[in-house]
mmCIF file of C-alpha atoms in Angstrom:
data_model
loop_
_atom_site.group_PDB
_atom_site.id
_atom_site.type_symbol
_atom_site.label_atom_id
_atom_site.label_comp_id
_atom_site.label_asym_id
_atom_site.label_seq_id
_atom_site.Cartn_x
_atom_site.Cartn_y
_atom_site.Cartn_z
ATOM 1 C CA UNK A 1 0.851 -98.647 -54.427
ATOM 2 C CA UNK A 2 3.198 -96.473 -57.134
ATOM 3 C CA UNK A 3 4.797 -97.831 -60.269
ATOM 4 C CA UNK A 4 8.238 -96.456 -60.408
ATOM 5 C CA UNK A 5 7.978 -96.859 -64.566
ATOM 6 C CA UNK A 6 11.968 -97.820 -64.042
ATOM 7 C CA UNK A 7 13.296 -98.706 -67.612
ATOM 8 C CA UNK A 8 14.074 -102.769 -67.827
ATOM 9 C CA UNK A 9 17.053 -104.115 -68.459
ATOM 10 C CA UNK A 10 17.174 -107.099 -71.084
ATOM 11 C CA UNK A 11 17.492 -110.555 -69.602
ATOM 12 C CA UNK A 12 17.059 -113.926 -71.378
ATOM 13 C CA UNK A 13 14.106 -114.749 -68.665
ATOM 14 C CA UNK A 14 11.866 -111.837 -69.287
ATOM 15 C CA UNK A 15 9.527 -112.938 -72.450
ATOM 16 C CA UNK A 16 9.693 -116.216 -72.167
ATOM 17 C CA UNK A 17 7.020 -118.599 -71.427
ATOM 18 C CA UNK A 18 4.302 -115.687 -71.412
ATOM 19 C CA UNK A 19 0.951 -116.217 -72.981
ATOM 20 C CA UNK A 20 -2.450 -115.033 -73.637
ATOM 21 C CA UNK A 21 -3.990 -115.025 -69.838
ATOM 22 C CA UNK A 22 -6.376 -117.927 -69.440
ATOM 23 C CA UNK A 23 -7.348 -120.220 -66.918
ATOM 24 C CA UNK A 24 -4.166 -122.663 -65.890
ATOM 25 C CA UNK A 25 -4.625 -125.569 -63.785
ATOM 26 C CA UNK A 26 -1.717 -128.152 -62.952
ATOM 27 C CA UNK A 27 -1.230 -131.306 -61.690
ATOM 28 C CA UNK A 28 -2.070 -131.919 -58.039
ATOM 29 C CA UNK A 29 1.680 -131.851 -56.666
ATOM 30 C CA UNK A 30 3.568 -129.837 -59.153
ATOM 31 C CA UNK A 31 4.815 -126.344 -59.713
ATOM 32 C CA UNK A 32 5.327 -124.508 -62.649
ATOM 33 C CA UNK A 33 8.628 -124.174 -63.906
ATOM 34 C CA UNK A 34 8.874 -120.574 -64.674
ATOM 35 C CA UNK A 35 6.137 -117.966 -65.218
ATOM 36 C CA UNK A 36 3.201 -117.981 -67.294
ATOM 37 C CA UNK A 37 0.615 -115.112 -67.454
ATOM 38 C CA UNK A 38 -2.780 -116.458 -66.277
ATOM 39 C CA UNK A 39 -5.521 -116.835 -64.115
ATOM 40 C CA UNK A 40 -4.695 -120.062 -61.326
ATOM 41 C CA UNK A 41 -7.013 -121.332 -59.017
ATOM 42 C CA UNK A 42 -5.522 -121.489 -55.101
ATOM 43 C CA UNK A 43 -6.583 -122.724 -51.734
ATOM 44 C CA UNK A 44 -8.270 -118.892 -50.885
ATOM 45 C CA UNK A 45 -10.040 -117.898 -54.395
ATOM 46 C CA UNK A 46 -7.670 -117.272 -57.500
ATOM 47 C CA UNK A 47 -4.674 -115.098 -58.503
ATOM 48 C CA UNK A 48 -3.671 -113.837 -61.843
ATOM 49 C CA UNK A 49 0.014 -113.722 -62.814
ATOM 50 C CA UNK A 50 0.319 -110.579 -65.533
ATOM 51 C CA UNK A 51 3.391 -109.319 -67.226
ATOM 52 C CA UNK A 52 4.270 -105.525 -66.589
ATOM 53 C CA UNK A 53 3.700 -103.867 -69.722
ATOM 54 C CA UNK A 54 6.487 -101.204 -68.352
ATOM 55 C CA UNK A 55 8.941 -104.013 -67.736
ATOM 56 C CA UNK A 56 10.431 -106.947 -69.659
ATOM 57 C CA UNK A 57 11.701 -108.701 -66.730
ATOM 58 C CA UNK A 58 8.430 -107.769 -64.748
ATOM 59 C CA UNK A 59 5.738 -109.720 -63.282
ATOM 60 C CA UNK A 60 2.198 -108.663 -61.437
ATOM 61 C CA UNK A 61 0.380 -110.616 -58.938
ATOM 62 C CA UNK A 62 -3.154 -110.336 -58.155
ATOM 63 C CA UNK A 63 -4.787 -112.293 -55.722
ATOM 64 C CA UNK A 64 -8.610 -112.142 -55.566
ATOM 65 C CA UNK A 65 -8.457 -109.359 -57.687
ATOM 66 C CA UNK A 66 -6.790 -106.954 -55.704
ATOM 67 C CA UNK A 67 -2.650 -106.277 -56.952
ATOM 68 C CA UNK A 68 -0.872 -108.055 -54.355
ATOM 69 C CA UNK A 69 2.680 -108.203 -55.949
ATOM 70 C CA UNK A 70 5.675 -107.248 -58.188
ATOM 71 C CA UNK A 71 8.470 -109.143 -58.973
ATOM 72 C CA UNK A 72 11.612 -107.997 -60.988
ATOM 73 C CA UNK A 73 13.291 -111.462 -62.313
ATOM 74 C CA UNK A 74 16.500 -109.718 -63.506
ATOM 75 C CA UNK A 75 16.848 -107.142 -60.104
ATOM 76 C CA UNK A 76 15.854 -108.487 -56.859
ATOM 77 C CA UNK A 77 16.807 -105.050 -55.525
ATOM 78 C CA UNK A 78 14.189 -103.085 -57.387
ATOM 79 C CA UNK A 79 10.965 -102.673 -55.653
ATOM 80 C CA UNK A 80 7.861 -101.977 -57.834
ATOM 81 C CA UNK A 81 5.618 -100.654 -55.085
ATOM 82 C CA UNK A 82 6.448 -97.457 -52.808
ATOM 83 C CA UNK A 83 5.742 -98.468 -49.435
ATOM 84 C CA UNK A 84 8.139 -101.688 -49.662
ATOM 85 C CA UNK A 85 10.963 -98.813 -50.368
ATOM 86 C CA UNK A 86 10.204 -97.210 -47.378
ATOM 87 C CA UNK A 87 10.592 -100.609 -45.370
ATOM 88 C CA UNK A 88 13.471 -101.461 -47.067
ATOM 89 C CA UNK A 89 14.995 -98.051 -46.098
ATOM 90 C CA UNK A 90 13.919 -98.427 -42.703
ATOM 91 C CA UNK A 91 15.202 -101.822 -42.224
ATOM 92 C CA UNK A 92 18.410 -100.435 -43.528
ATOM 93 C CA UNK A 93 18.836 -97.548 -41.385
ATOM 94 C CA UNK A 94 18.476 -99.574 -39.022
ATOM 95 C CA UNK A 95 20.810 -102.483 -40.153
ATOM 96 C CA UNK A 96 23.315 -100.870 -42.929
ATOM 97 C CA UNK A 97 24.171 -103.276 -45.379
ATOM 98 C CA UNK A 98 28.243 -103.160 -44.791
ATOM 99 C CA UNK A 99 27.662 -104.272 -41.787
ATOM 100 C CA UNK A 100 26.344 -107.438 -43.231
ATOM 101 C CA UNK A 101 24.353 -108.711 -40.545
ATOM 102 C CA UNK A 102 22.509 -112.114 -40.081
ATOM 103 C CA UNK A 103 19.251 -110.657 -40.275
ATOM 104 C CA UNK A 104 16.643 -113.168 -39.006
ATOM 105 C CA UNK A 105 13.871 -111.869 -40.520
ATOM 106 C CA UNK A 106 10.057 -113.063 -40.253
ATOM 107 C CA UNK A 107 7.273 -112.093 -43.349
ATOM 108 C CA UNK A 108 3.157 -112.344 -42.441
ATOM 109 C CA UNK A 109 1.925 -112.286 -45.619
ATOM 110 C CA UNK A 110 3.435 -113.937 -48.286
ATOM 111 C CA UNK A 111 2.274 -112.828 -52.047
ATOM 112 C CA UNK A 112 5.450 -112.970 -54.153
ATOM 113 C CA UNK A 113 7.584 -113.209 -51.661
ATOM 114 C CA UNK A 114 8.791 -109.384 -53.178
ATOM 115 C CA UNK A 115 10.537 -107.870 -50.029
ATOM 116 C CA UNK A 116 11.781 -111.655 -48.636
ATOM 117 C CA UNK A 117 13.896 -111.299 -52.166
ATOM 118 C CA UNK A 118 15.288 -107.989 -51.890
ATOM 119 C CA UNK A 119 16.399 -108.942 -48.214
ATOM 120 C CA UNK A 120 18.474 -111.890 -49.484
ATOM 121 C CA UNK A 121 19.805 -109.807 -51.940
ATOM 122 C CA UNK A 122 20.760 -107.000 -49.838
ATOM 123 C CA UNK A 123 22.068 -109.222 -46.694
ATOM 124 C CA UNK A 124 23.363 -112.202 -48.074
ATOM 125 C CA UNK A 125 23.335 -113.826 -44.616
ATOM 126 C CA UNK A 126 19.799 -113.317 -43.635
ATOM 127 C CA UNK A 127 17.757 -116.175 -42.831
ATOM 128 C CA UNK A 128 14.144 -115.653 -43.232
ATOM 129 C CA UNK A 129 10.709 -117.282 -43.293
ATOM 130 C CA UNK A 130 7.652 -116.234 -45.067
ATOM 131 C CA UNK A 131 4.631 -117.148 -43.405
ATOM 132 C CA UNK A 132 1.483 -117.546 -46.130
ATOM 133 C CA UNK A 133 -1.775 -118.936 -45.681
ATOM 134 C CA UNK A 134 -2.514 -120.558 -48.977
ATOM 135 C CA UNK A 135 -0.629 -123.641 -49.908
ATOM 136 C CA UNK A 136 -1.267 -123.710 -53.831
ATOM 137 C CA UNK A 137 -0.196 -119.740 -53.949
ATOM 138 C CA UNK A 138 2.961 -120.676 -51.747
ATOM 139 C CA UNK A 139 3.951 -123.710 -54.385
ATOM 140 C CA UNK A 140 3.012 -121.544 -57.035
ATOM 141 C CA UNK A 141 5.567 -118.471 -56.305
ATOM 142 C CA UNK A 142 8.177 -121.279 -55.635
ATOM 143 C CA UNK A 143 7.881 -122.449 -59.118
ATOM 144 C CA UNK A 144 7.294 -118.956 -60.787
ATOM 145 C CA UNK A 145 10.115 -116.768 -59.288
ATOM 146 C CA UNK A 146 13.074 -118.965 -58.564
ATOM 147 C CA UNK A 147 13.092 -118.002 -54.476
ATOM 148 C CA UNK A 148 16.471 -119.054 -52.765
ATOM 149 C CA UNK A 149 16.097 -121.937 -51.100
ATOM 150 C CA UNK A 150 15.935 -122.977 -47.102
ATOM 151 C CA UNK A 151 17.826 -122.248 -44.818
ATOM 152 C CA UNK A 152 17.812 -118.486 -46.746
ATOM 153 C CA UNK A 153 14.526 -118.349 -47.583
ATOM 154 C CA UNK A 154 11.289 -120.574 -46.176
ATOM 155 C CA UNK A 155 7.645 -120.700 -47.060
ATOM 156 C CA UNK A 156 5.790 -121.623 -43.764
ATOM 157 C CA UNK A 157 2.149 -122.269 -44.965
ATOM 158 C CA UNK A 158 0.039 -121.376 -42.484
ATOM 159 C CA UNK A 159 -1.779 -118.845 -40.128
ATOM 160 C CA UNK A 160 0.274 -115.876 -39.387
ATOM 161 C CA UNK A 161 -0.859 -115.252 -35.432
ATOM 162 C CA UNK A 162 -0.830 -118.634 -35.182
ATOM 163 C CA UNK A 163 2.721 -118.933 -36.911
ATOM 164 C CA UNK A 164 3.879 -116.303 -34.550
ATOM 165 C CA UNK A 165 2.616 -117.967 -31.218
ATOM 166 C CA UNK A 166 4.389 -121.053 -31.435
ATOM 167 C CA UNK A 167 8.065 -119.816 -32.268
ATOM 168 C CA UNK A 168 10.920 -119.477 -30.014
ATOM 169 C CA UNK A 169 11.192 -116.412 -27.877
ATOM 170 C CA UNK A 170 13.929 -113.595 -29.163
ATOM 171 C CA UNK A 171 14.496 -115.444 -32.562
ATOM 172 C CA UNK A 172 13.743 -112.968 -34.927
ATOM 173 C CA UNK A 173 15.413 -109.565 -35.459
ATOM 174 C CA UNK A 174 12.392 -107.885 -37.510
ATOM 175 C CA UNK A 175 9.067 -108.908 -37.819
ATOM 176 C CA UNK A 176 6.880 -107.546 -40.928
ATOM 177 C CA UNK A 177 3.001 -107.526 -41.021
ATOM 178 C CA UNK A 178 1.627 -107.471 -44.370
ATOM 179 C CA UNK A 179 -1.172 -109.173 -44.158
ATOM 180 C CA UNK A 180 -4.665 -108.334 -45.924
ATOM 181 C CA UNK A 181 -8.301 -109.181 -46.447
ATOM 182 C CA UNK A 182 -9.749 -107.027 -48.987
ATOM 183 C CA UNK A 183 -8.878 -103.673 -47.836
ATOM 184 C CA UNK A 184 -7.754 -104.489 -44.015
ATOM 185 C CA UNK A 185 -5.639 -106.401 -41.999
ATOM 186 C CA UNK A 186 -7.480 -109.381 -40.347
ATOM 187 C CA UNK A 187 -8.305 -107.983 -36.998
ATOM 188 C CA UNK A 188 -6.481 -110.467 -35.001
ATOM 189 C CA UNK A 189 -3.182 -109.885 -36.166
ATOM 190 C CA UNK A 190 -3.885 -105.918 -35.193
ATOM 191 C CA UNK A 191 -4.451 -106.222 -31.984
ATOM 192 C CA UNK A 192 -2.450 -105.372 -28.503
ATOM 193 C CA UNK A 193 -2.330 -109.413 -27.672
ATOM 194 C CA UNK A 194 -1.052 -109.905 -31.133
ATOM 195 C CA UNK A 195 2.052 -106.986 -30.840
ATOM 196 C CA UNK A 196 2.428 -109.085 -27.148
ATOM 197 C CA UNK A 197 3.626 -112.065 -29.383
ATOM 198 C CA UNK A 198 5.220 -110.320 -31.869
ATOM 199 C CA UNK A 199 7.329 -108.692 -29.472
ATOM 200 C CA UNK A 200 8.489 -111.513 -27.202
ATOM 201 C CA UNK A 201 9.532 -113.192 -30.654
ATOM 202 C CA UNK A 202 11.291 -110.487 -31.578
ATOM 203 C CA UNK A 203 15.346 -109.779 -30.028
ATOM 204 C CA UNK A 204 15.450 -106.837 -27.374
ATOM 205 C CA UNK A 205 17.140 -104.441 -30.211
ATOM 206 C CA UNK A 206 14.255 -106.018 -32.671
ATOM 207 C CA UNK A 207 12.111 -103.934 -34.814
ATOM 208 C CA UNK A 208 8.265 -104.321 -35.738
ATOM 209 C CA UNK A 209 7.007 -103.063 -38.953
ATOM 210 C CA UNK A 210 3.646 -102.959 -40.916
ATOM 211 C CA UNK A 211 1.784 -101.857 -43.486
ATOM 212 C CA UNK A 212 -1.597 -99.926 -42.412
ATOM 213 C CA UNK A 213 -3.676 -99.490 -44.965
ATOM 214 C CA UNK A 214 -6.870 -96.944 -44.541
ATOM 215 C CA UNK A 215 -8.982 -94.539 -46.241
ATOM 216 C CA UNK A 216 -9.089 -91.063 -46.185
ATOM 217 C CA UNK A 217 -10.472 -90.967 -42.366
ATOM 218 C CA UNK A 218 -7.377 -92.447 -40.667
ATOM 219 C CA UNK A 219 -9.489 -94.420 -38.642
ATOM 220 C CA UNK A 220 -7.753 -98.005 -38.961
ATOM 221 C CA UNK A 221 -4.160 -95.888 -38.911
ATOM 222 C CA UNK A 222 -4.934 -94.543 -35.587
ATOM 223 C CA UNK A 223 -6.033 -97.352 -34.241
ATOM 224 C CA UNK A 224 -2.602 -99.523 -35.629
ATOM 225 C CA UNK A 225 -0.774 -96.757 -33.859
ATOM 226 C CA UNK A 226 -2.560 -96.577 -31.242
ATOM 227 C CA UNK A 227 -1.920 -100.291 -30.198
ATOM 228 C CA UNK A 228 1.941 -100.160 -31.425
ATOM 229 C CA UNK A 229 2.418 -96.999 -29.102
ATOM 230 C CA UNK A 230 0.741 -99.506 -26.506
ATOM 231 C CA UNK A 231 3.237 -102.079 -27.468
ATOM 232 C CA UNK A 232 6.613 -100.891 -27.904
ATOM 233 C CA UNK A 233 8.281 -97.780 -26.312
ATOM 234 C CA UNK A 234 9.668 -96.305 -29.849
ATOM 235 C CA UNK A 235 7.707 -95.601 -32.991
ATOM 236 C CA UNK A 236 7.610 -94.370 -36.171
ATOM 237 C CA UNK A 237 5.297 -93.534 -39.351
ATOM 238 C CA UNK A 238 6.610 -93.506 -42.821
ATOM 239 C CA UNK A 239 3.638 -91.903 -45.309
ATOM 240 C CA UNK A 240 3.394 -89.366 -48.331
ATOM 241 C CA UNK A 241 1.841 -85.930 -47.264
ATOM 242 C CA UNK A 242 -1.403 -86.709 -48.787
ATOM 243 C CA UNK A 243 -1.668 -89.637 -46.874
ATOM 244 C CA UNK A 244 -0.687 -88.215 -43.665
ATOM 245 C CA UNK A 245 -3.430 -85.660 -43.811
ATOM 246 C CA UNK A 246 -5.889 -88.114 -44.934
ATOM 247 C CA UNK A 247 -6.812 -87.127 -48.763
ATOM 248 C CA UNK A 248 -6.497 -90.276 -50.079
ATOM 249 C CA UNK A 249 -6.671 -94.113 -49.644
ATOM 250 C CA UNK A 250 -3.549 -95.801 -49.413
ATOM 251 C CA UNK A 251 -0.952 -97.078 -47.258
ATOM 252 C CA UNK A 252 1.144 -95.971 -43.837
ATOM 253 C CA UNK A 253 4.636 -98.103 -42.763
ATOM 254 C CA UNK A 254 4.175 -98.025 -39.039
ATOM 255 C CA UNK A 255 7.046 -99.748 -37.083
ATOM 256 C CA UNK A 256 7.659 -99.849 -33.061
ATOM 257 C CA UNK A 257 11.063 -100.533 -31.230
ATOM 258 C CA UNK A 258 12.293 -100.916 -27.827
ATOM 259 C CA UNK A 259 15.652 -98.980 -29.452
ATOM 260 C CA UNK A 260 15.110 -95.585 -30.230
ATOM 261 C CA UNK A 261 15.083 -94.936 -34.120
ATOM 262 C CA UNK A 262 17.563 -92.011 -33.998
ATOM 263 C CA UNK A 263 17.907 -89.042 -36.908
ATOM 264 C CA UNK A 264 18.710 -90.538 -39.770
ATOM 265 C CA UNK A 265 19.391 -87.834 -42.466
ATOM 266 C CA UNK A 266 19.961 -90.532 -45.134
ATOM 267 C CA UNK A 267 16.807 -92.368 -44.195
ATOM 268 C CA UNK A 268 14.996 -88.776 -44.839
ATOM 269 C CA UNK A 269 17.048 -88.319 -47.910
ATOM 270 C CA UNK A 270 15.827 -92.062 -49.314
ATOM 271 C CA UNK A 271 12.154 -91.391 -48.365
ATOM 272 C CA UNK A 272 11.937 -87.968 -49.982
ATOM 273 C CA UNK A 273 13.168 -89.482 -53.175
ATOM 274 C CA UNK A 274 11.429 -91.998 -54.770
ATOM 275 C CA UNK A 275 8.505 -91.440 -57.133
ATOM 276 C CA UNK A 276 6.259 -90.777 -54.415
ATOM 277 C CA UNK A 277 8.026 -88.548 -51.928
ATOM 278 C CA UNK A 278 7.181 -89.479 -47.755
ATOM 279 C CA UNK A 279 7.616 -87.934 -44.955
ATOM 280 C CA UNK A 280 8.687 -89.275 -41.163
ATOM 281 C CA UNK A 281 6.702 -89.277 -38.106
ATOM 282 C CA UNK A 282 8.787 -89.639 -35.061
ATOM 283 C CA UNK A 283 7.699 -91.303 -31.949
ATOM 284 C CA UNK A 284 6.043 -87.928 -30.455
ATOM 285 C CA UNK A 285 4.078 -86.866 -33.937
ATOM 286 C CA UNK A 286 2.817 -90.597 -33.812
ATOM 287 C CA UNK A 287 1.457 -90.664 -30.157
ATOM 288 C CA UNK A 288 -0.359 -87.487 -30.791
ATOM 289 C CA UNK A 289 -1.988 -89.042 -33.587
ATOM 290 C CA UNK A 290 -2.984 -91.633 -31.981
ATOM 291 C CA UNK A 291 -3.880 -89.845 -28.909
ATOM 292 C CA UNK A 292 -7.777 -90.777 -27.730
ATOM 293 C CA UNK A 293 -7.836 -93.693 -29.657
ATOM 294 C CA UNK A 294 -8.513 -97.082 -28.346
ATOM 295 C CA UNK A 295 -6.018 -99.129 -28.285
ATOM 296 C CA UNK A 296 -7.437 -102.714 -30.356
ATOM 297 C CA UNK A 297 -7.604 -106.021 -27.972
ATOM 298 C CA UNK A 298 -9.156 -109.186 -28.562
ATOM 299 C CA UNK A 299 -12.573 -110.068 -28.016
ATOM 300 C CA UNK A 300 -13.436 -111.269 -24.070
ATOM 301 C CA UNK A 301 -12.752 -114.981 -24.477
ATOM 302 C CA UNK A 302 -16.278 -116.930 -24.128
ATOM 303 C CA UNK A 303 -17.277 -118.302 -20.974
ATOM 304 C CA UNK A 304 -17.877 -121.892 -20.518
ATOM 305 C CA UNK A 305 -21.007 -123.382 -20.342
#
């Protein structure tokens, strides 16, 4: 995940309220009422909230130790990490933002609540729901980062398969998976049963996105695009070069459609400049990656007694 270093602009909510990092505990019930650097116990372990020394109006989330999050109070719009610019270029090839649709958007993984932001920013009308498993981080981000309120923007605490199995068929426009234990994505939100669900929720013209991350031996990314191929007839992979031919650890946008993607020059043109440069897979290059890999499924259900 890339730092842009994008200079700050000055804003009367950067500074304020930070302090020396420590251990903060609140009330049972309450939420903070602005942000203040620190370690805070939640349901699943601990975060730590951090300024960004590159950016006034900046903020860094860790969760368990691992960076989860950016958040730029003055700019919605600006996206800290890489790979939410490529879904946020994606989504908007797909959806141009003078169109101004009513994106219904649903979010596994919650964090900051970073690319649930941008969206309202960028389509005013969306409606969207954030689906995250820990409670205290989910009241916590509330109170930090000033998130628009429901109907435009709604925490659902909870967990995300199960979050996704009970909703209304064809409600949702695009679904993003960016969920993570450690290193992976909980198996059970990768599998073929799991894209089932995500794809009855989503509209016919809906579009599927993730983030796969893997190390150098493409292992997990095969077998994520092996099971979206499975899924949905259209796919993509958005990835730096270095990525693509497995030299490093990091992280692959994967995203399946029953509406072809098209040739998007500008989409190629957005992707090739940011700070770290990727590249586009169409649905052929992303089959044959994928090709001879198993496509994931959920374990035989046990049989009774």
């Amino acid at each position: 995940m890339a730092k842009s270093g994008k200079s700050s602009k000055a804003s009367k909510s950067g500074r304020a309220g930070r302090s020396t990092a420590g251990v903060i505990e609140l009330p049972g019930g309450t939420r903070p009422d602005g942000p203040v650097a620190g370690v805070y116990y939640i349901d699943t372990g601990d975060c730590e909230l951090l300024p960004d020394p590159d950016n006034n109006n900046g903020w860094l989330l860790k969760i368990n130790g691992v960076l989860s999050s950016h958040i730029d109070l003055a700019d919605p719009l600006f996206l800290d990490f890489e790979y939410m610019r490529w879904i946020a270029a994606l989504v908007e090839s797909r959806w141009p933002r003078e169109t101004k649709p009513k994106l219904r958007a649903l979010h596994l993984g919650g964090g900051a609540c970073s690319m649930a932001r941008y969206f309202n920013a960028a389509y005013p009308d969306a409606r969207q729901v954030v689906v995250e498993l820990d409670r205290k981080l989910a009241d916590y981000v509330r109170g930090w980062f000033e998130l628009p309120r429901a109907p435009l923007l709604r925490i659902r605490v909870g967990e995300a398969r199960a979050v996704t199995e009970s909703l209304t068929p064809g409600t949702r426009d695009l679904i993003i998976r960016d969920v993570f234990a450690g290193a992976f994505t909980p198996r059970a939100l990768t599998t073929r049963e799991f894209n089932d669900h995500a794809d009855a929720v989503l509209a016919p013209d809906g579009l599927y996105v993730v983030n796969s991350g893997d190390a150098p031996d493409l292992k997990n990314a095969r077998a994520d695009a092996a099971t979206i191929a499975d899924t949905f007839e259209h796919t993509m992979i958005i990835a730096d070069p270095a990525m693509l031919k497995g030299r490093r650890y990091g992280n692959m946008i994967m995203a399946g459609s029953h509406v072809p993607f098209g040739d998007d020059p500008t989409l190629a043109r957005k992707l090739l400049g940011g700070a770290v440069p990727a590249h586009i897979w169409n649905d052929a290059q992303v089959r044959a990656f994928a090709a001879g890999t198993p496509v994931r499924h959920d374990p035989p259900a046990a049989s009774p007694e």
